[in-house]
GROMACS .gro file of C-alpha atoms in nm:
model
  346
    1MET     CA    1  -5.991   3.809  -2.289
    2GLN     CA    2  -5.613   3.829  -2.233
    3ASN     CA    3  -5.551   3.507  -2.428
    4LEU     CA    4  -5.312   3.392  -2.157
    5LYS     CA    5  -5.310   3.015  -2.130
    6LEU     CA    6  -5.224   2.827  -1.808
    7VAL     CA    7  -5.151   2.455  -1.773
    8GLY     CA    8  -5.075   2.257  -1.459
    9THR     CA    9  -4.854   1.948  -1.465
   10ALA     CA   10  -4.749   1.682  -1.214
   11VAL     CA   11  -4.423   1.499  -1.149
   12THR     CA   12  -4.516   1.170  -1.313
   13ARG     CA   13  -4.167   1.049  -1.406
   14PRO     CA   14  -3.811   1.116  -1.286
   15GLU     CA   15  -3.690   1.472  -1.354
   16ALA     CA   16  -4.030   1.584  -1.486
   17VAL     CA   17  -4.155   1.935  -1.407
   18GLY     CA   18  -4.476   1.943  -1.205
   19GLY     CA   19  -4.551   2.313  -1.206
   20LEU     CA   20  -4.752   2.584  -1.378
   21PHE     CA   21  -4.679   2.666  -1.743
   22THR     CA   22  -4.801   2.991  -1.903
   23LEU     CA   23  -4.834   3.084  -2.269
   24GLU     CA   24  -4.893   3.422  -2.431
   25ASP     CA   25  -4.991   3.466  -2.795
   26GLY     CA   26  -4.688   3.433  -3.020
   27GLY     CA   27  -4.466   3.307  -2.740
   28ASP     CA   28  -4.344   2.982  -2.590
   29TRP     CA   29  -4.437   2.808  -2.269
   30GLN     CA   30  -4.284   2.967  -1.958
   31LEU     CA   31  -4.280   2.848  -1.599
   32ALA     CA   32  -4.479   3.069  -1.362
   33ASP     CA   33  -4.285   3.263  -1.100
   34GLY     CA   34  -4.347   3.145  -0.745
   35ILE     CA   35  -4.479   2.790  -0.790
   36PRO     CA   36  -4.220   2.514  -0.732
   37THR     CA   37  -4.144   2.282  -1.021
   38ASP     CA   38  -4.233   1.982  -0.805
   39ALA     CA   39  -4.561   2.122  -0.669
   40ALA     CA   40  -4.792   1.914  -0.895
   41VAL     CA   41  -5.063   2.159  -1.001
   42GLN     CA   42  -5.401   1.984  -0.992
   43ALA     CA   43  -5.646   2.274  -1.041
   44ILE     CA   44  -5.635   2.631  -1.173
   45THR     CA   45  -5.920   2.861  -1.074
   46PRO     CA   46  -5.954   3.213  -1.215
   47HIS     CA   47  -6.162   3.436  -0.990
   48PRO     CA   48  -6.501   3.488  -1.161
   49SER     CA   49  -6.525   3.861  -1.083
   50ARG     CA   50  -6.164   3.975  -1.022
   51PRO     CA   51  -5.972   3.941  -1.350
   52ASP     CA   52  -5.624   3.966  -1.197
   53VAL     CA   53  -5.682   3.704  -0.927
   54VAL     CA   54  -5.613   3.335  -0.995
   55TYR     CA   55  -5.578   3.041  -0.754
   56ALA     CA   56  -5.392   2.713  -0.799
   57ALA     CA   57  -5.439   2.396  -0.595
   58THR     CA   58  -5.122   2.187  -0.576
   59ARG     CA   59  -4.998   1.890  -0.381
   60LYS     CA   60  -4.776   2.138  -0.193
   61GLY     CA   61  -5.037   2.395  -0.103
   62VAL     CA   62  -5.271   2.659  -0.243
   63PHE     CA   63  -5.116   2.946  -0.439
   64ARG     CA   64  -5.261   3.283  -0.541
   65SER     CA   65  -5.173   3.539  -0.805
   66THR     CA   66  -5.304   3.895  -0.792
   67ASP     CA   67  -5.141   4.016  -1.114
   68GLY     CA   68  -5.303   3.799  -1.378
   69ALA     CA   69  -5.098   3.481  -1.319
   70ARG     CA   70  -4.754   3.643  -1.359
   71ARG     CA   71  -4.634   3.603  -0.999
   72TRP     CA   72  -4.759   3.361  -0.734
   73HIS     CA   73  -4.729   3.313  -0.360
   74ARG     CA   74  -4.830   3.030  -0.130
   75LEU     CA   75  -5.124   3.082   0.104
   76GLN     CA   76  -5.108   2.957   0.461
   77VAL     CA   77  -5.404   2.719   0.466
   78THR     CA   78  -5.295   2.455   0.718
   79ASP     CA   79  -4.987   2.308   0.884
   80GLU     CA   80  -5.121   1.957   0.826
   81PRO     CA   81  -4.932   1.747   0.563
   82VAL     CA   82  -5.215   1.734   0.310
   83GLN     CA   83  -5.230   1.774  -0.067
   84PHE     CA   84  -5.467   2.019  -0.235
   85TRP     CA   85  -5.658   1.901  -0.542
   86THR     CA   86  -5.919   2.171  -0.591
   87VAL     CA   87  -5.995   2.531  -0.499
   88VAL     CA   88  -6.320   2.713  -0.582
   89VAL     CA   89  -6.469   3.061  -0.538
   90HIS     CA   90  -6.825   3.099  -0.411
   91PRO     CA   91  -7.038   3.230  -0.701
   92GLN     CA   92  -7.232   3.478  -0.485
   93GLN     CA   93  -6.967   3.561  -0.222
   94PRO     CA   94  -6.642   3.662  -0.396
   95ASP     CA   95  -6.432   3.649  -0.077
   96VAL     CA   96  -6.538   3.295   0.015
   97LEU     CA   97  -6.314   3.010  -0.100
   98PHE     CA   98  -6.320   2.635  -0.044
   99ALA     CA   99  -6.024   2.402  -0.095
  100GLY     CA  100  -6.039   2.022  -0.108
  101THR     CA  101  -5.761   1.791   0.000
  102ALA     CA  102  -5.617   1.442   0.004
  103PRO     CA  103  -5.691   1.273   0.238
  104VAL     CA  104  -6.053   1.388   0.204
  105GLY     CA  105  -6.096   1.723   0.375
  106PHE     CA  106  -6.225   2.076   0.322
  107HIS     CA  107  -6.089   2.418   0.417
  108ARG     CA  108  -6.274   2.750   0.398
  109SER     CA  109  -6.160   3.111   0.370
  110ASP     CA  110  -6.389   3.410   0.415
  111ASP     CA  111  -6.134   3.675   0.318
  112GLY     CA  112  -6.007   3.573  -0.026
  113GLY     CA  113  -5.745   3.333   0.107
  114GLU     CA  114  -5.577   3.535   0.383
  115THR     CA  115  -5.703   3.308   0.662
  116TRP     CA  116  -5.855   2.959   0.657
  117ARG     CA  117  -6.036   2.716   0.883
  118GLN     CA  118  -6.102   2.345   0.846
  119CYS     CA  119  -6.455   2.221   0.787
  120ARG     CA  120  -6.586   1.893   0.921
  121ALA     CA  121  -6.590   1.594   0.689
  122ASP     CA  122  -6.727   1.267   0.824
  123TYR     CA  123  -6.610   1.049   0.540
  124PRO     CA  124  -6.404   0.734   0.597
  125GLU     CA  125  -6.208   0.580   0.312
  126ARG     CA  126  -6.420   0.324   0.127
  127PHE     CA  127  -6.141   0.168  -0.080
  128LYS     CA  128  -5.773   0.104  -0.023
  129ILE     CA  129  -5.595   0.214  -0.341
  130SER     CA  130  -5.236   0.191  -0.461
  131PHE     CA  131  -5.193   0.559  -0.557
  132GLY     CA  132  -5.253   0.716  -0.214
  133ALA     CA  133  -5.546   0.855  -0.021
  134SER     CA  134  -5.879   0.947  -0.171
  135ARG     CA  135  -5.890   1.313  -0.276
  136VAL     CA  136  -6.150   1.585  -0.321
  137MET     CA  137  -6.133   1.651  -0.695
  138ARG     CA  138  -6.411   1.907  -0.740
  139ILE     CA  139  -6.659   2.116  -0.539
  140ALA     CA  140  -6.983   2.260  -0.680
  141PHE     CA  141  -7.250   2.497  -0.546
  142HIS     CA  142  -7.627   2.465  -0.571
  143PRO     CA  143  -7.723   2.757  -0.800
  144THR     CA  144  -8.008   2.890  -0.583
  145ASP     CA  145  -7.980   2.731  -0.235
  146PRO     CA  146  -7.671   2.863  -0.052
  147ARG     CA  147  -7.696   2.587   0.207
  148VAL     CA  148  -7.630   2.308  -0.042
  149MET     CA  149  -7.290   2.218  -0.185
  150TYR     CA  150  -7.161   1.907  -0.356
  151ALA     CA  151  -6.820   1.746  -0.392
  152ILE     CA  152  -6.666   1.430  -0.530
  153ALA     CA  153  -6.374   1.222  -0.413
  154GLU     CA  154  -6.153   1.005  -0.630
  155ILE     CA  155  -6.195   0.711  -0.556
  156ASN     CA  156  -6.462   0.759  -0.292
  157GLY     CA  157  -6.778   0.891  -0.454
  158PHE     CA  158  -7.022   1.172  -0.381
  159LEU     CA  159  -7.035   1.413  -0.087
  160ILE     CA  160  -7.289   1.673   0.015
  161SER     CA  161  -7.307   1.966   0.255
  162GLU     CA  162  -7.641   2.109   0.360
  163ASP     CA  163  -7.509   2.386   0.585
  164GLY     CA  164  -7.307   2.596   0.342
  165GLY     CA  165  -6.994   2.384   0.351
  166GLU     CA  166  -6.943   2.370   0.728
  167THR     CA  167  -6.999   1.992   0.747
  168TRP     CA  168  -6.983   1.721   0.480
  169ARG     CA  169  -7.111   1.365   0.456
  170GLY     CA  170  -7.105   1.092   0.197
  171GLU     CA  171  -7.423   1.016   0.002
  172HIS     CA  172  -7.380   0.665  -0.137
  173GLU     CA  173  -7.733   0.542  -0.199
  174GLY     CA  174  -7.766   0.644  -0.563
  175ILE     CA  175  -7.413   0.544  -0.661
  176LEU     CA  176  -7.445   0.201  -0.499
  177ALA     CA  177  -7.771   0.137  -0.685
  178LEU     CA  178  -7.604   0.213  -1.019
  179SER     CA  179  -7.304  -0.004  -0.933
  180GLN     CA  180  -7.533  -0.309  -0.916
  181LEU     CA  181  -7.618  -0.279  -1.286
  182PRO     CA  182  -7.412  -0.527  -1.490
  183HIS     CA  183  -7.277  -0.269  -1.737
  184LEU     CA  184  -7.165  -0.039  -1.453
  185LYS     CA  185  -6.968  -0.297  -1.258
  186SER     CA  186  -6.596  -0.216  -1.278
  187LYS     CA  187  -6.285  -0.287  -1.071
  188LEU     CA  188  -5.924  -0.195  -1.142
  189GLU     CA  189  -5.767  -0.114  -0.805
  190THR     CA  190  -5.972  -0.331  -0.570
  191ASP     CA  191  -6.179  -0.650  -0.549
  192ASP     CA  192  -6.504  -0.451  -0.527
  193ASP     CA  193  -6.685  -0.413  -0.858
  194ALA     CA  194  -6.863  -0.101  -0.724
  195GLU     CA  195  -6.525   0.071  -0.754
  196GLY     CA  196  -6.585   0.219  -1.098
  197MET     CA  197  -6.893   0.415  -0.991
  198PHE     CA  198  -6.703   0.558  -0.694
  199ASP     CA  199  -6.403   0.661  -0.907
  200ALA     CA  200  -6.532   1.017  -0.935
  201HIS     CA  201  -6.359   1.296  -1.127
  202SER     CA  202  -6.592   1.594  -1.140
  203VAL     CA  203  -6.926   1.742  -1.033
  204CYS     CA  204  -7.116   2.042  -1.170
  205THR     CA  205  -7.447   2.230  -1.152
  206THR     CA  206  -7.633   2.484  -1.366
  207THR     CA  207  -7.891   2.758  -1.326
  208ALA     CA  208  -8.086   2.603  -1.615
  209ASP     CA  209  -8.187   2.316  -1.382
  210PRO     CA  210  -8.097   2.424  -1.028
  211ASP     CA  211  -8.177   2.099  -0.849
  212ALA     CA  212  -7.975   1.887  -1.094
  213VAL     CA  213  -7.628   1.773  -0.993
  214PHE     CA  214  -7.408   1.609  -1.256
  215TYR     CA  215  -7.178   1.335  -1.124
  216ILE     CA  216  -6.882   1.243  -1.342
  217CYS     CA  217  -6.680   0.925  -1.297
  218ARG     CA  218  -6.475   0.689  -1.507
  219LEU     CA  219  -6.794   0.516  -1.629
  220GLY     CA  220  -6.968   0.826  -1.765
  221ILE     CA  221  -7.196   1.112  -1.659
  222PHE     CA  222  -7.496   1.075  -1.429
  223VAL     CA  223  -7.755   1.327  -1.307
  224SER     CA  224  -7.952   1.342  -0.982
  225HIS     CA  225  -8.244   1.564  -0.881
  226ASP     CA  226  -8.267   1.448  -0.520
  227ARG     CA  227  -7.917   1.522  -0.388
  228GLY     CA  228  -7.765   1.191  -0.483
  229LYS     CA  229  -8.027   0.944  -0.362
  230HIS     CA  230  -8.102   0.844  -0.723
  231PHE     CA  231  -7.908   0.900  -1.045
  232ARG     CA  232  -7.996   0.875  -1.413
  233ASP     CA  233  -7.731   0.754  -1.656
  234LEU     CA  234  -7.689   0.997  -1.948
  235GLU     CA  235  -7.543   0.704  -2.149
  236VAL     CA  236  -7.276   0.914  -2.315
  237GLY     CA  237  -7.114   0.600  -2.454
  238LYS     CA  238  -7.399   0.569  -2.703
  239GLN     CA  239  -7.299   0.898  -2.868
  240ALA     CA  240  -6.921   0.899  -2.820
  241PRO     CA  241  -6.674   0.621  -2.908
  242PHE     CA  242  -6.559   0.609  -2.545
  243SER     CA  243  -6.711   0.709  -2.212
  244TYR     CA  244  -6.420   0.741  -1.964
  245THR     CA  245  -6.500   1.092  -1.842
  246ARG     CA  246  -6.237   1.303  -1.672
  247ASP     CA  247  -6.391   1.650  -1.662
  248CYS     CA  248  -6.729   1.813  -1.725
  249ARG     CA  249  -6.833   2.180  -1.700
  250PHE     CA  250  -7.100   2.428  -1.798
  251VAL     CA  251  -6.969   2.741  -1.967
  252PRO     CA  252  -7.050   3.093  -1.842
  253GLY     CA  253  -7.345   3.256  -2.012
  254ALA     CA  254  -7.476   2.931  -2.159
  255PRO     CA  255  -7.647   2.741  -1.876
  256ARG     CA  256  -7.771   2.455  -2.096
  257LYS     CA  257  -7.432   2.402  -2.266
  258LEU     CA  258  -7.223   2.125  -2.116
  259TYR     CA  259  -6.869   2.030  -2.222
  260ALA     CA  260  -6.700   1.702  -2.126
  261CYS     CA  261  -6.371   1.537  -2.212
  262PHE     CA  262  -6.390   1.167  -2.294
  263SER     CA  263  -6.115   0.908  -2.337
  264ILE     CA  264  -6.064   0.532  -2.333
  265SER     CA  265  -5.903   0.507  -1.989
  266SER     CA  266  -5.676   0.693  -1.750
  267ARG     CA  267  -5.379   0.619  -1.974
  268SER     CA  268  -5.468   0.576  -2.339
  269ASN     CA  269  -5.384   0.692  -2.689
  270ALA     CA  270  -5.697   0.897  -2.761
  271GLY     CA  271  -5.929   1.160  -2.620
  272ALA     CA  272  -6.182   1.420  -2.728
  273LEU     CA  273  -6.387   1.716  -2.612
  274TYR     CA  274  -6.763   1.679  -2.658
  275VAL     CA  275  -7.041   1.933  -2.615
  276SER     CA  276  -7.412   1.912  -2.535
  277ASP     CA  277  -7.659   2.198  -2.590
  278ASP     CA  278  -7.943   2.033  -2.396
  279LEU     CA  279  -7.811   1.950  -2.047
  280GLY     CA  280  -7.640   1.630  -2.156
  281ASP     CA  281  -7.913   1.450  -2.346
  282ASN     CA  282  -7.738   1.480  -2.685
  283TRP     CA  283  -7.367   1.512  -2.759
  284ARG     CA  284  -7.143   1.602  -3.053
  285ARG     CA  285  -6.770   1.636  -3.086
  286ALA     CA  286  -6.640   1.990  -3.027
  287ASP     CA  287  -6.278   1.941  -3.131
  288ALA     CA  288  -6.304   1.730  -3.445
  289ALA     CA  289  -6.036   1.945  -3.608
  290VAL     CA  290  -5.762   1.812  -3.376
  291THR     CA  291  -5.620   1.471  -3.287
  292PRO     CA  292  -5.536   1.412  -2.920
  293ARG     CA  293  -5.290   1.124  -2.890
  294SER     CA  294  -5.333   1.055  -2.518
  295THR     CA  295  -5.602   1.077  -2.250
  296MET     CA  296  -5.765   1.418  -2.223
  297MET     CA  297  -5.730   1.491  -1.851
  298GLY     CA  298  -5.912   1.821  -1.822
  299PHE     CA  299  -6.013   2.153  -1.968
  300GLY     CA  300  -6.091   2.508  -1.865
  301ALA     CA  301  -6.341   2.766  -1.986
  302HIS     CA  302  -6.296   3.142  -1.970
  303VAL     CA  303  -6.492   3.280  -1.672
  304THR     CA  304  -6.685   3.540  -1.875
  305ASP     CA  305  -6.639   3.450  -2.243
  306PRO     CA  306  -6.786   3.111  -2.345
  307ASN     CA  307  -6.576   3.118  -2.664
  308GLY     CA  308  -6.253   3.060  -2.475
  309ILE     CA  309  -6.169   2.695  -2.397
  310ILE     CA  310  -5.843   2.510  -2.334
  311THR     CA  311  -5.796   2.130  -2.317
  312VAL     CA  312  -5.499   1.933  -2.183
  313THR     CA  313  -5.376   1.579  -2.245
  314ARG     CA  314  -5.148   1.354  -2.044
  315GLY     CA  315  -4.889   1.363  -2.319
  316GLY     CA  316  -4.864   1.742  -2.316
  317GLN     CA  317  -5.071   1.829  -2.621
  318ILE     CA  318  -5.255   2.150  -2.539
  319PHE     CA  319  -5.543   2.273  -2.756
  320TYR     CA  320  -5.722   2.606  -2.723
  321THR     CA  321  -5.994   2.800  -2.899
  322THR     CA  322  -6.112   3.160  -2.868
  323ASP     CA  323  -6.401   3.135  -3.115
  324GLY     CA  324  -6.626   2.881  -2.947
  325ALA     CA  325  -6.459   2.566  -3.089
  326ARG     CA  326  -6.486   2.669  -3.455
  327SER     CA  327  -6.105   2.660  -3.481
  328TRP     CA  328  -5.832   2.526  -3.254
  329THR     CA  329  -5.462   2.593  -3.196
  330GLU     CA  330  -5.226   2.320  -3.074
  331LYS     CA  331  -4.922   2.399  -2.860
  332GLN     CA  332  -4.713   2.112  -2.723
  333LEU     CA  333  -4.569   2.151  -2.374
  334PRO     CA  334  -4.190   2.131  -2.333
  335ALA     CA  335  -4.041   1.782  -2.329
  336ASN     CA  336  -3.957   1.803  -1.958
  337ALA     CA  337  -4.315   1.877  -1.852
  338GLY     CA  338  -4.491   1.615  -1.645
  339ASP     CA  339  -4.839   1.487  -1.732
  340ALA     CA  340  -5.084   1.775  -1.781
  341PHE     CA  341  -5.387   1.768  -1.551
  342CYS     CA  342  -5.560   2.106  -1.574
  343GLY     CA  343  -5.583   2.422  -1.782
  344ALA     CA  344  -5.725   2.772  -1.775
  345ILE     CA  345  -5.757   3.057  -2.021
  346LEU     CA  346  -5.763   3.421  -1.906
   0.00000   0.00000   0.00000
């Protein structure tokens, strides 16, 4: 582990910096070379098998570093005026990348990012929202079936591909059924009280239960074993003081261990990182030693060492651990940084 920390921010107020900040042990936050300060970094993806390669999805394109996040350059993905909100590396094919956009769309590279082609996404907007088009926030792979991939769109629900990412369609049946339950009705941006269940933030899978797909939205965490036709509510709100869920991931080398960051709402004065050792059935707080003072927007786990985790809050509090959450270090971003959305630890 290099103990290099990376945090992506967005331009969320006048004069704020929406770029990539880096931190080395004993140093201060520095802006990464090659990513504009108004790019709005939404996802940071270290390559799982190439330690010096890191990707960043921004609202101004996809960027790549080949020297351990020191210098970056923009990849030519498309000439279309789209924003990029996620980029992922195929777990079995290290040269295959997928990037998700706003409006909802998918792009694929088979050569590590040198060339790209657009995949087909038959997915009309379900809601009209005030903060722009729906966006692909996360992409996940079925652990054993290379044909099956999953994605989520904020604020447009669950998508599936059954041909290795070439074509995508919405799968709404299971989400709609949940949205009819009284305690899962929620509307903030629209007049449709199914909105809350479609306000998706993350999706993940694990080799410990290959057919399970975990769907994360502002109302909690839900799991399906039939590709989204039915979901079970993990009822995280019964074990945590709040259930607004922004991010959820399994850590490398621990396929039953699931981390999630919970808060009160998109903009709030509290947040926390929780952990489950049994695929989400039971939860406990992982960062009880720290006090986040705003919504925890995301976190990153080291790609080979499960002891390395970094969490980010809207207000710029950054927490990281290198000993599996036994102890934490806090490092506040500079005052001019925009809201923090994502983090990674190398």
